[in-house]
Coordinates of C-alpha atoms and ligand atoms in Angstrom, one line a residue:
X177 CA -22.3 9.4 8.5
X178 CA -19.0 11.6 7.9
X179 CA -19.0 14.9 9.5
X180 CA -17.4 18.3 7.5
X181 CA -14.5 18.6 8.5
X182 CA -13.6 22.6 9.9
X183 CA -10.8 24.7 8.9
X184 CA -7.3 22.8 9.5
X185 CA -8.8 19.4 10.2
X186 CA -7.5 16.7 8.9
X187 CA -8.9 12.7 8.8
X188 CA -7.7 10.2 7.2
X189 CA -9.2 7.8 4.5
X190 CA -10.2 4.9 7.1
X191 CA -11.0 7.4 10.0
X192 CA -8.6 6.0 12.2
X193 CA -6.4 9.4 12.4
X194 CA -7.6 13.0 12.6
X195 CA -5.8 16.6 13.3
X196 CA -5.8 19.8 13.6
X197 CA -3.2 21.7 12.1
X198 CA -2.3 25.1 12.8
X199 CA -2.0 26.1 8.7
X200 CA -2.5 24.3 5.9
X201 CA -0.3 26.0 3.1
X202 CA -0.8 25.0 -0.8
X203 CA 2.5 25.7 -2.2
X204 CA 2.4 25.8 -6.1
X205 CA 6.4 25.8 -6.5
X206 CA 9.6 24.5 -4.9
X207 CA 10.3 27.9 -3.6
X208 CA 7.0 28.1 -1.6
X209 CA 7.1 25.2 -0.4
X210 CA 10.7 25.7 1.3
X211 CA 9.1 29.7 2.1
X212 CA 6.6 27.2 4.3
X213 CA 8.9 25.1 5.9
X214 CA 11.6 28.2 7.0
X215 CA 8.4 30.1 8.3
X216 CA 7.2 27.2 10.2
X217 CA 10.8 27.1 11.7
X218 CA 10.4 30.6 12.7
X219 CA 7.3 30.4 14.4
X220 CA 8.8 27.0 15.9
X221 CA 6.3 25.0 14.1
X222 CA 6.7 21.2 12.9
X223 CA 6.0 20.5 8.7
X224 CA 4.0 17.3 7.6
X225 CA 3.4 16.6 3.8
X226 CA 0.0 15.6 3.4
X227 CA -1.0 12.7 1.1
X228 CA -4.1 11.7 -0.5
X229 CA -4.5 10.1 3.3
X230 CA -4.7 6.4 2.7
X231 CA -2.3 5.2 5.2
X232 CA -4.2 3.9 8.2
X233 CA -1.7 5.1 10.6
X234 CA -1.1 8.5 11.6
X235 CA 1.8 9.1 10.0
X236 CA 0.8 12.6 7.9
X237 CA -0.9 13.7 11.1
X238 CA 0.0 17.5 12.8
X239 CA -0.6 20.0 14.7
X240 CA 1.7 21.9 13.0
X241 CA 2.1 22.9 9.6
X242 CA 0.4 20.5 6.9
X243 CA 1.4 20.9 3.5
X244 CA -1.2 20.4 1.5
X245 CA 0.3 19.5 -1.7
X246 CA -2.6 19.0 -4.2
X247 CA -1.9 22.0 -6.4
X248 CA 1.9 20.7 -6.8
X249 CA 1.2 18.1 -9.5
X250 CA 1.9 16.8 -13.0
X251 CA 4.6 15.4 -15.2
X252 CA 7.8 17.4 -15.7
X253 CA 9.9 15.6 -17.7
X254 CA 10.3 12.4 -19.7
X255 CA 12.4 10.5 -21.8
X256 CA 10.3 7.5 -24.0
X257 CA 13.5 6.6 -25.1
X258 CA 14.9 5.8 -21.5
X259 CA 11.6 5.5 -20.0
X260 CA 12.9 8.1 -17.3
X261 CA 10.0 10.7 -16.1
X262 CA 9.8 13.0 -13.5
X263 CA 6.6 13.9 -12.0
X264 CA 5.4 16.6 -8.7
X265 CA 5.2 14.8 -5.6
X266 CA 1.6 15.4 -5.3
X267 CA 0.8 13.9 -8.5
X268 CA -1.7 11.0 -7.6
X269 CA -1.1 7.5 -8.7
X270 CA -4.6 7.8 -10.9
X271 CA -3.2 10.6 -12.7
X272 CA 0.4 9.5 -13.4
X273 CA -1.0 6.6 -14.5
X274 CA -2.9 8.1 -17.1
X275 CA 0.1 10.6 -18.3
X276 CA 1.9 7.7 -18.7
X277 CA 0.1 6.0 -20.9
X278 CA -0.5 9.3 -23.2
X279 CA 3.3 8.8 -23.4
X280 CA 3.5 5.1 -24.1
X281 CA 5.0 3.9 -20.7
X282 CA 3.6 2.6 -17.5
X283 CA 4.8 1.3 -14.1
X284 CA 6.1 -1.9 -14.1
X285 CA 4.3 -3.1 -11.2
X286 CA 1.3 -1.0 -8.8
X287 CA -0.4 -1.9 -6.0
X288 CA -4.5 -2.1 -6.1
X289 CA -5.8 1.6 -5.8
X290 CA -4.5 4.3 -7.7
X291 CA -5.7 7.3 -4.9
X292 CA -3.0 7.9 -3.5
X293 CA 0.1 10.7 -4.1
X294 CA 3.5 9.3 -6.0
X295 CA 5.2 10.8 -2.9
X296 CA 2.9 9.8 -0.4
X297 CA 3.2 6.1 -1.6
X298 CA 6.8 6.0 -1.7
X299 CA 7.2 7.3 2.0
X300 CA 5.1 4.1 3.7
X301 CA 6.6 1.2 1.3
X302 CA 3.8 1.6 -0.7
X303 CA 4.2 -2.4 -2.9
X304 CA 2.3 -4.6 -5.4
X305 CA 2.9 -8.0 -6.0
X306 CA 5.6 -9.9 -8.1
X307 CA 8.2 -12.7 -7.2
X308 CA 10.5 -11.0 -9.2
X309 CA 9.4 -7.4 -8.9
X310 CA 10.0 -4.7 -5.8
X311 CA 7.7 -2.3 -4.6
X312 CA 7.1 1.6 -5.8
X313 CA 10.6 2.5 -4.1
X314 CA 12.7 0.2 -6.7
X315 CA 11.6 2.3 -9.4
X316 CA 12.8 5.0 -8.5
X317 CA 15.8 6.8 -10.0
X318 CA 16.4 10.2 -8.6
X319 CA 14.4 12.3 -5.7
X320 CA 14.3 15.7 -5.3
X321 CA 13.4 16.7 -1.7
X322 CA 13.3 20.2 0.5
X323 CA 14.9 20.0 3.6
X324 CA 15.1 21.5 7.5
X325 CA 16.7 24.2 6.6
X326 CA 14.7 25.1 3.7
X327 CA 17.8 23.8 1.0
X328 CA 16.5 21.8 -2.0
X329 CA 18.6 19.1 -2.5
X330 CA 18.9 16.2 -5.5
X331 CA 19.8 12.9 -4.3
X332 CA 20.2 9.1 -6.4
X333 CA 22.7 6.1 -6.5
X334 CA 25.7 8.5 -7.3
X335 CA 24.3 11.9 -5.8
X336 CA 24.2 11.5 -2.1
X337 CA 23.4 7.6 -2.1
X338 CA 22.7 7.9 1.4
X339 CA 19.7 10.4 1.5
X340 CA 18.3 8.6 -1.4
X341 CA 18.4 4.8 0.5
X342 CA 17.0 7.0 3.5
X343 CA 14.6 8.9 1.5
X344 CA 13.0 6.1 -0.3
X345 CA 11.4 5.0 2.3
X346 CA 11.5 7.5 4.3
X347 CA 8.1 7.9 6.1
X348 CA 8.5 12.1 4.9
X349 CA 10.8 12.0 8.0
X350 CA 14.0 13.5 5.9
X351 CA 12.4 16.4 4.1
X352 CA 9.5 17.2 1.7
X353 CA 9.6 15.5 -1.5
X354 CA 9.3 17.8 -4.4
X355 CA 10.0 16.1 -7.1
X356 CA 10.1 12.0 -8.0
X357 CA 12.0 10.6 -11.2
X358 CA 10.8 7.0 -12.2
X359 CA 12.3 4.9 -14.1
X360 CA 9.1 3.5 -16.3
X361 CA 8.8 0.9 -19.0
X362 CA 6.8 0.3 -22.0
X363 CA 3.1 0.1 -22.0
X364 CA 1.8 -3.4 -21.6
X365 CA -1.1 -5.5 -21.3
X366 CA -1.6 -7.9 -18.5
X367 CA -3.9 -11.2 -18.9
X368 CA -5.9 -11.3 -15.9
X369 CA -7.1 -14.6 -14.1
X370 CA -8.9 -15.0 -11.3
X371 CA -10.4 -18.5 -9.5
X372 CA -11.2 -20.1 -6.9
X373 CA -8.7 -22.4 -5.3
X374 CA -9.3 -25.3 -1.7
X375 CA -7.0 -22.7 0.5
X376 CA -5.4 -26.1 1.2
X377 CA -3.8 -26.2 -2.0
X378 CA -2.9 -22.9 -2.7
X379 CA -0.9 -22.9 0.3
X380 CA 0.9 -25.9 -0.6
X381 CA 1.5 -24.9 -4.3
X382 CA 2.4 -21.0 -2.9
X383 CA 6.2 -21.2 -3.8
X384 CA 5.2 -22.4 -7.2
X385 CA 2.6 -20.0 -7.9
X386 CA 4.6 -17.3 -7.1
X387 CA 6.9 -18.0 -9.0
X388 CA 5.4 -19.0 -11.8
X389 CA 3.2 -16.2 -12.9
X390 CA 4.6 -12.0 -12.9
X391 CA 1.9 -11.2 -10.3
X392 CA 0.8 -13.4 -8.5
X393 CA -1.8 -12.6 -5.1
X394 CA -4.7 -15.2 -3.2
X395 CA -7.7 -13.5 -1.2
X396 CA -8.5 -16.3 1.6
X397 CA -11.9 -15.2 3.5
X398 CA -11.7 -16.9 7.1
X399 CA -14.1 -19.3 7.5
X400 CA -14.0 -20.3 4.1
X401 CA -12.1 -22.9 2.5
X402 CA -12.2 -21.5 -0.9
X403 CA -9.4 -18.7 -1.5
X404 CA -9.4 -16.6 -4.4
X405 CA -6.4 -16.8 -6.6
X406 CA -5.3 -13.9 -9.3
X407 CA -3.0 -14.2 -11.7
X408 CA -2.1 -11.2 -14.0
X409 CA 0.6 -11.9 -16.6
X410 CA 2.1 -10.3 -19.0
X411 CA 1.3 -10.2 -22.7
X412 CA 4.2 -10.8 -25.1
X413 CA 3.3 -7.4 -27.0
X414 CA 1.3 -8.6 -30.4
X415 CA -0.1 -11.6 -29.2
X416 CA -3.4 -12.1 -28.1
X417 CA -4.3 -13.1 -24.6
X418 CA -5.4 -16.4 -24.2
X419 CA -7.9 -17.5 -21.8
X420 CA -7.4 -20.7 -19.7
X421 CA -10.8 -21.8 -21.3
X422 CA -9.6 -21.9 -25.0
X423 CA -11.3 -18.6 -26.0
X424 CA -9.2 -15.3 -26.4
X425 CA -9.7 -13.1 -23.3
X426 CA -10.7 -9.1 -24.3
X427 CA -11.0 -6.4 -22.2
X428 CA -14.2 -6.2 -19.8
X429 CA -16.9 -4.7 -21.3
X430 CA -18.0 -1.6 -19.9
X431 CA -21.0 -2.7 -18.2
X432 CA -19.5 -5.7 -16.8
X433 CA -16.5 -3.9 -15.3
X434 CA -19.1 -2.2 -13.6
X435 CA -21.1 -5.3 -12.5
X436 CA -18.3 -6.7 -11.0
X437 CA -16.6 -4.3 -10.0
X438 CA -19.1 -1.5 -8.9
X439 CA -21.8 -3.9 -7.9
X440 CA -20.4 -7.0 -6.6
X441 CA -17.1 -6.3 -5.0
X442 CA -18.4 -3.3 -3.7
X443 CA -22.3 -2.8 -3.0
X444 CA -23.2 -6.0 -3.2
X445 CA -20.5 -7.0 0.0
X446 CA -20.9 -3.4 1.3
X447 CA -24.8 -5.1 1.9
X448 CA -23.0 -8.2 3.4
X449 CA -20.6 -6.0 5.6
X450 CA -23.7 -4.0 7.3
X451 CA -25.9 -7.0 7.5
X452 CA -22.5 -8.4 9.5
X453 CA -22.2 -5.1 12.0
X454 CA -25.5 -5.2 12.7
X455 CA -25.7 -9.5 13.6
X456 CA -21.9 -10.2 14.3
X457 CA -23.0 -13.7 15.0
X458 CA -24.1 -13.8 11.3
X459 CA -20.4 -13.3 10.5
X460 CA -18.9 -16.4 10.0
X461 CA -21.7 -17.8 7.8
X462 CA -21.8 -14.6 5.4
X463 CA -18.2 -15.0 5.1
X464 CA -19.0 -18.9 3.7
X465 CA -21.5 -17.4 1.4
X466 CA -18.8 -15.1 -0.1
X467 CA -16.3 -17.4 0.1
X468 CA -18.1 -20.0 -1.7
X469 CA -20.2 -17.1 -4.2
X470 CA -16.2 -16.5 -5.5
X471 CA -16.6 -17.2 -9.7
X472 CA -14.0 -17.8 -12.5
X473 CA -13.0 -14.4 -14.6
X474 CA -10.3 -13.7 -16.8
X475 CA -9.9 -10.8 -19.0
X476 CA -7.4 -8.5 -20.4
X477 CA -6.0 -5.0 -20.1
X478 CA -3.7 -2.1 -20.0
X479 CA -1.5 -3.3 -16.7
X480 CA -2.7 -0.1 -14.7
X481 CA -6.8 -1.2 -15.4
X482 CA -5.7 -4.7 -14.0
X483 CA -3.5 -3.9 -11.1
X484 CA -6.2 -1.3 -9.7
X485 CA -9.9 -1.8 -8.3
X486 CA -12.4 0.3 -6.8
X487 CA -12.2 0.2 -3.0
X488 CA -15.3 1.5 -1.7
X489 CA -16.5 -0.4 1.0
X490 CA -14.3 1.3 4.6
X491 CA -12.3 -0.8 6.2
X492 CA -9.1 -0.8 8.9
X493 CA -6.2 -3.0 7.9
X494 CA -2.8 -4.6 9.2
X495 CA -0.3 -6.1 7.0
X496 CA 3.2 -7.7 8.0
X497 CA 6.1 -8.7 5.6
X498 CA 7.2 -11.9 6.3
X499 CA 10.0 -14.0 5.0
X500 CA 8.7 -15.7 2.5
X501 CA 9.7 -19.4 3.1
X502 CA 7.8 -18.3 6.2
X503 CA 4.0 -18.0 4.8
X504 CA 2.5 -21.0 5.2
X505 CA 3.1 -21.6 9.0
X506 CA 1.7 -17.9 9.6
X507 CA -1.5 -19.1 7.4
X508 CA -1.9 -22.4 9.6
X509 CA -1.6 -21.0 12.5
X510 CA -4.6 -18.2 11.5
X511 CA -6.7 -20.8 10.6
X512 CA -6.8 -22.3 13.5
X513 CA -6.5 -19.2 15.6
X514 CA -9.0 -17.0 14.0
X515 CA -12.0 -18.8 14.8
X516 CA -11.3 -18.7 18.6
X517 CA -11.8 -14.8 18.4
X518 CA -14.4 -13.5 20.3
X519 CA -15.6 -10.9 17.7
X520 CA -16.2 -12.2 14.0
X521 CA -13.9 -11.1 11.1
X522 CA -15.5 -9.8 8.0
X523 CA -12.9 -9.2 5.4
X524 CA -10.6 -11.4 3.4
X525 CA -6.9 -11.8 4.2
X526 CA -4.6 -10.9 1.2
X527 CA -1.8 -12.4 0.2
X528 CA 1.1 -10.9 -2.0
X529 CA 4.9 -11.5 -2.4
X530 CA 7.5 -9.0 -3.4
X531 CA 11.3 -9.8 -4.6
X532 CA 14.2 -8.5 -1.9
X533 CA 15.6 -5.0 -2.5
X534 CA 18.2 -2.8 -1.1
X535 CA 16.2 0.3 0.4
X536 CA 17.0 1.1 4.2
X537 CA 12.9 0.7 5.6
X538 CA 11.8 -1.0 2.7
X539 CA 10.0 -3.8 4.3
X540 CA 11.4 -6.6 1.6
X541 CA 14.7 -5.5 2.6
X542 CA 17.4 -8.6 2.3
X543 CA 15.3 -10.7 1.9
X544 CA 12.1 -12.4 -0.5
X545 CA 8.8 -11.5 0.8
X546 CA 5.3 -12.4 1.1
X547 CA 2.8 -9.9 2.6
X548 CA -0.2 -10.8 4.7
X549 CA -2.4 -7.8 4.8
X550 CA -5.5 -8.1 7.3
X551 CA -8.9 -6.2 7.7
X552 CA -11.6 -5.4 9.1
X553 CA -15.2 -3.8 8.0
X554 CA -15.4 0.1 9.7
X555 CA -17.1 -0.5 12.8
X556 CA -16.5 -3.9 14.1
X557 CA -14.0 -4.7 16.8
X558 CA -10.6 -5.5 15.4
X559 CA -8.1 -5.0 18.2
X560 CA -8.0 -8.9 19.2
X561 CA -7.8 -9.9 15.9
X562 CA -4.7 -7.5 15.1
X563 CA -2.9 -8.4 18.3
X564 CA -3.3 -12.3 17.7
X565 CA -2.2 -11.4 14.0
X566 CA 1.2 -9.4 15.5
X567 CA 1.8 -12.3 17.7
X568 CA 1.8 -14.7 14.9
X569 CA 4.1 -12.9 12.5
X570 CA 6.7 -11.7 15.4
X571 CA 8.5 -15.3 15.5
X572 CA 9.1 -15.2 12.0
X573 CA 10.4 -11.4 12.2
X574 CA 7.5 -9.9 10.5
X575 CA 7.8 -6.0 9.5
X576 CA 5.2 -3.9 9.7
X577 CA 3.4 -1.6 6.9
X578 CA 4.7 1.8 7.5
X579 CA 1.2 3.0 6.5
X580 CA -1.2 0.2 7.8
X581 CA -1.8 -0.5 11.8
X582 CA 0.7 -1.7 14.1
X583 CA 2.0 -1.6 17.2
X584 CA 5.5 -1.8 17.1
X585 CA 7.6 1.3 18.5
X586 CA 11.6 1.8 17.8
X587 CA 12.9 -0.6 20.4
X588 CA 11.1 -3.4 18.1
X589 CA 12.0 -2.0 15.0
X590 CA 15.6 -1.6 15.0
X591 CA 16.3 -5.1 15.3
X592 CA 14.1 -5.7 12.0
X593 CA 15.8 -3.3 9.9
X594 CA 19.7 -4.1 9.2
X595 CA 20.4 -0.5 8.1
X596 CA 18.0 0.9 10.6
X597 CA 20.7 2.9 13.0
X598 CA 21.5 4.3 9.3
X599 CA 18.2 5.9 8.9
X600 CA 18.4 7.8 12.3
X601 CA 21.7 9.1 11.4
X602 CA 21.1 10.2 8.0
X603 CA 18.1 11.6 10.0
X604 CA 19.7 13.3 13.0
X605 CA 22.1 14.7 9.8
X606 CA 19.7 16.4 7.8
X607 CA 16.9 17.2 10.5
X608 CA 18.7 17.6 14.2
X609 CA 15.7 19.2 15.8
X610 CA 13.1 17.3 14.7
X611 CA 11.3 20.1 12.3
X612 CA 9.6 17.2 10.4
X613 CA 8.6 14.8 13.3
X614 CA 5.4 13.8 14.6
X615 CA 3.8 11.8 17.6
X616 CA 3.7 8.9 15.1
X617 CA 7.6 9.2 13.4
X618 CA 8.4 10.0 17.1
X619 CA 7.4 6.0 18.5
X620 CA 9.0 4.5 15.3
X621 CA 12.3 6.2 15.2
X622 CA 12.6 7.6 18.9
X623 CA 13.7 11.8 18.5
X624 CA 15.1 13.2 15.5
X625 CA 18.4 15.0 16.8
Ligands
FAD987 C1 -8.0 1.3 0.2 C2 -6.5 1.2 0.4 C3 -5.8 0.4 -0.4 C4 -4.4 0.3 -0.3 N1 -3.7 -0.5 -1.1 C5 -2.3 -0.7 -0.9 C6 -1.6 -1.6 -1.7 O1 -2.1 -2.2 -2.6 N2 -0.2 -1.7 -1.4 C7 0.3 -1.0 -0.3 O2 1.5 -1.2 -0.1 N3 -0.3 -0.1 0.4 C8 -1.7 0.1 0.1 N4 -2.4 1.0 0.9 C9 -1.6 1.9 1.8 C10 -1.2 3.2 1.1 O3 -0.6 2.9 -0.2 C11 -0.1 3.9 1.9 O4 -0.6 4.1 3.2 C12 0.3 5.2 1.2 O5 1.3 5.8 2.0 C13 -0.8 6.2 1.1 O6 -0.4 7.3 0.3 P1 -1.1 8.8 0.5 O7 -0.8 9.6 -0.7 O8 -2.5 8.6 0.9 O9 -0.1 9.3 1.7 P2 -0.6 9.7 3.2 O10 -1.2 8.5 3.9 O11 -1.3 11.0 3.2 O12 0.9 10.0 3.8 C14 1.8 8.9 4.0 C15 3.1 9.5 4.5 O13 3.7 10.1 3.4 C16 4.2 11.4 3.8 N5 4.2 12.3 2.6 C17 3.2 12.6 1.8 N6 3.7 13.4 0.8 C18 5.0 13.7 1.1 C19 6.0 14.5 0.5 N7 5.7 15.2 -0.6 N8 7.2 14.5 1.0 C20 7.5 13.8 2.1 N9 6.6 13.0 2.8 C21 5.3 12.9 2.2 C22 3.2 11.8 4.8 O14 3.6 12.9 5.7 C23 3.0 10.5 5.6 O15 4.1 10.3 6.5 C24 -3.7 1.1 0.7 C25 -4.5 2.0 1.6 C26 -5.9 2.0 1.4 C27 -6.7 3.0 2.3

């Protein structure tokens, strides 16, 4: 059971970072929160942004000064005509989502939950998935961010291009994000299908796949030999939806959304999780009964309702971008390692491809991508299992999640990232003694000045 947490402590959502810090300030302007960052200076104090605290690593951790930025929310501005809006940094995704719609617009492309903070997402790399589509930080058109010194500052392509490739990405390691403009598109619906596929097959139809639907994504459960594959693709606006089976696919009813969602993917394998962590050696069977319970659906819906799900059930993740020509060796050679491991694995592996952008840490920099995100339940070992995983995607110069486990400190990074050296520069520039650093920011970039 989770304990209260006392004044100044701070855990994250899978319980894998806590802290302490010495305030927690809840600016409600951009002139309070650069007040909070010059006084933390003064009293020689270090300044996180806090998040909604999804990212599995410690990256919004302190001991310092953690800007609690939940009162700093909401849509600023926006232009229907441009699709251009500008919304608080601590706006979460669930709630931009739903201002955007009141407006007629909508992300082109999201990941699955909706918890977490527009700012928050953008500083770990936060992605969906889409052959032809980038993660959060291609959306964006303009940042507006506090720095060191307590300056606000505006940065895009033409304004300071270099602060805004740094910032993108940026891991809140260049200044506090205040404000985020988005470039947003119409509403649209999204034609959801999801089925099970031999794993066989859908890794030797992968290229195809991904290319051939707008967002395309496989969940393989180890052990099992059934993957389940999601399509979700766009709906030419005014036509209806239809379903592979003939008949025109509607939105989920209300009670079924909840059935499958609610129940199945998450109390009903919540069950099968705990039954797991208390008999690991049930494991591997469990995870044939899932992988073999997986059922046909398709539906349709506004894109945000499709792209997010309910995550309820705890669990402790890695996920590497690999090249994407690189996937299926990376698969193979998890099948056959995977099974070895001394300690069961419980949770599906995801699978998820993203087109190559131009954004310094962006983890699909220069190059397409396909994402392998692993898990684990809360409470099982996982440690093998994420080494063996590292091991296997190193050859093939696999780059970590900024917000999801890893190991990897600067000396590994740096030859990852092209424009890497950039990033510390642009750093060392704006933030030459470290005001925004951390223990985590500190192994992935080395010091600040
Ligand atoms: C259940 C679950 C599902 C997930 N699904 C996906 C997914 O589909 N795709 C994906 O790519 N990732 C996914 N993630 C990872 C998640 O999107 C990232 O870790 C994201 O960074 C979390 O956002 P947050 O608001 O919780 O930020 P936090 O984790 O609280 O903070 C992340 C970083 O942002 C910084 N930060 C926050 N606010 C600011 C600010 N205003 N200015 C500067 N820096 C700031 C923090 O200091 C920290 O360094 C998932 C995580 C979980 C737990």
């Amino acid at each position: 059971m989770k304990q209260a947490l006392g004044p100044g402590e701070w855990r994250n959502w899978a319980g894998t970072a806590t802290a302490t810090a010495a305030r927690r300030p809840q600016p409600r302007s951009e002139a309070e929160i650069s007040a909070a960052v010059k006084d933390a200076a003064a009293a020689g104090l270090r300044v996180r942004a806090l998040g909604s605290g999804h990212s599995f690593t410690p990256a919004a951790a302190t001991s310092g000064v953690a800007l609690d930025l939940s009162l700093w929310t909401g849509v600023t501005a926006a232009d229907t005509r441009t699709g251009l809006v500008t919304v608080r940094s601590g706006t979460t995704l669930r709630a931009l989502n739903a201002a955007l719609a009141e407006l007629g617009l909508a992300l082109v492309n999201l990941g699955d939950i909706d918890a977490q903070t527009i700012a928050g997402a953008l500083a770990t790399g936060t992605h969906g998935t889409g052959a032809r589509l980038g993660g959060l930080a291609t959306q964006v058109e303009a940042l507006d961010l506090v720095l060191a010194d307590g300056s606000l500052v505006g940065c895009s392509a033409s304004a300071r291009p270099e602060l805004f490739a740094a910032a993108r990405v940026g891991l809140g390691a260049l200044g506090v994000l205040t404000a985020v403009t988005l470039r947003c598109v119409p509403s649209f619906t999204l034609a959801a299908d999801e089925r099970p596929m031999p794993v066989e097959r859908v890794i030797e139809e992968f290229g195809a796949l991904a290319a051939a639907n707008d967002h395309f994504e496989f969940y393989w459960f180890p052990y099992g030999r059934q993957a389940l594959v999601k399509r979700n693709n766009r709906v030419p606006p005014g036509r209806p939806a239809a379903a592979p089976a003939g008949r025109a696919a509607a939105p989920m009813p209300g009670w079924r959304r909840f059935w499958e969602f609610e129940v199945m993917e998450n109390a009903a394998f919540g069950t099968l999780c705990r039954v797991g962590r208390t008999a690991p050696r049930l494991i591997p069977a469990l995870n044939r009964l899932s992988s073999a319970a997986l059922s046909a659906r398709s539906y349709t819906d506004a894109s945000y309702r499709v792209f997010v799900t309910p995550r309820r059930v705890h669990f402790v993740e890695s996920e590497y971008a690999v090249p994407r020509e690189s996937l299926p060796g990376v698969l193979a050679e998890l099948r056959r390692a995977v099974p070895r491991l001394d300690d069961p694995v419980m949770f599906p592996v995801e699978v998820r491809v993203a087109a190559a952008d131009d954004i310094w840490l962006s983890t699909a920099y220069g190059r397409d991508t396909a994402y392998i995100a692993i898990h684990q339940y809360t409470g099982l070992p996982y440690q093998a299992y994420f080494d063996l995983f590292e091991s296997v995607v190193a050859p093939v110069a696999g780059r970590p999640h900024w917000g999801k486990l890893h190991s990897l400190d600067a000396g590994r990074l740096g030859p990852l990232y092209p424009r890497f050296e950039d990033f510390r520069r642009v750093r060392a520039e704006v933030d030459p003694e470290d005001r925004f650093g951390n223990a985590y920011l500190g192994r992935v970039f080395g010091p600040a000045g």
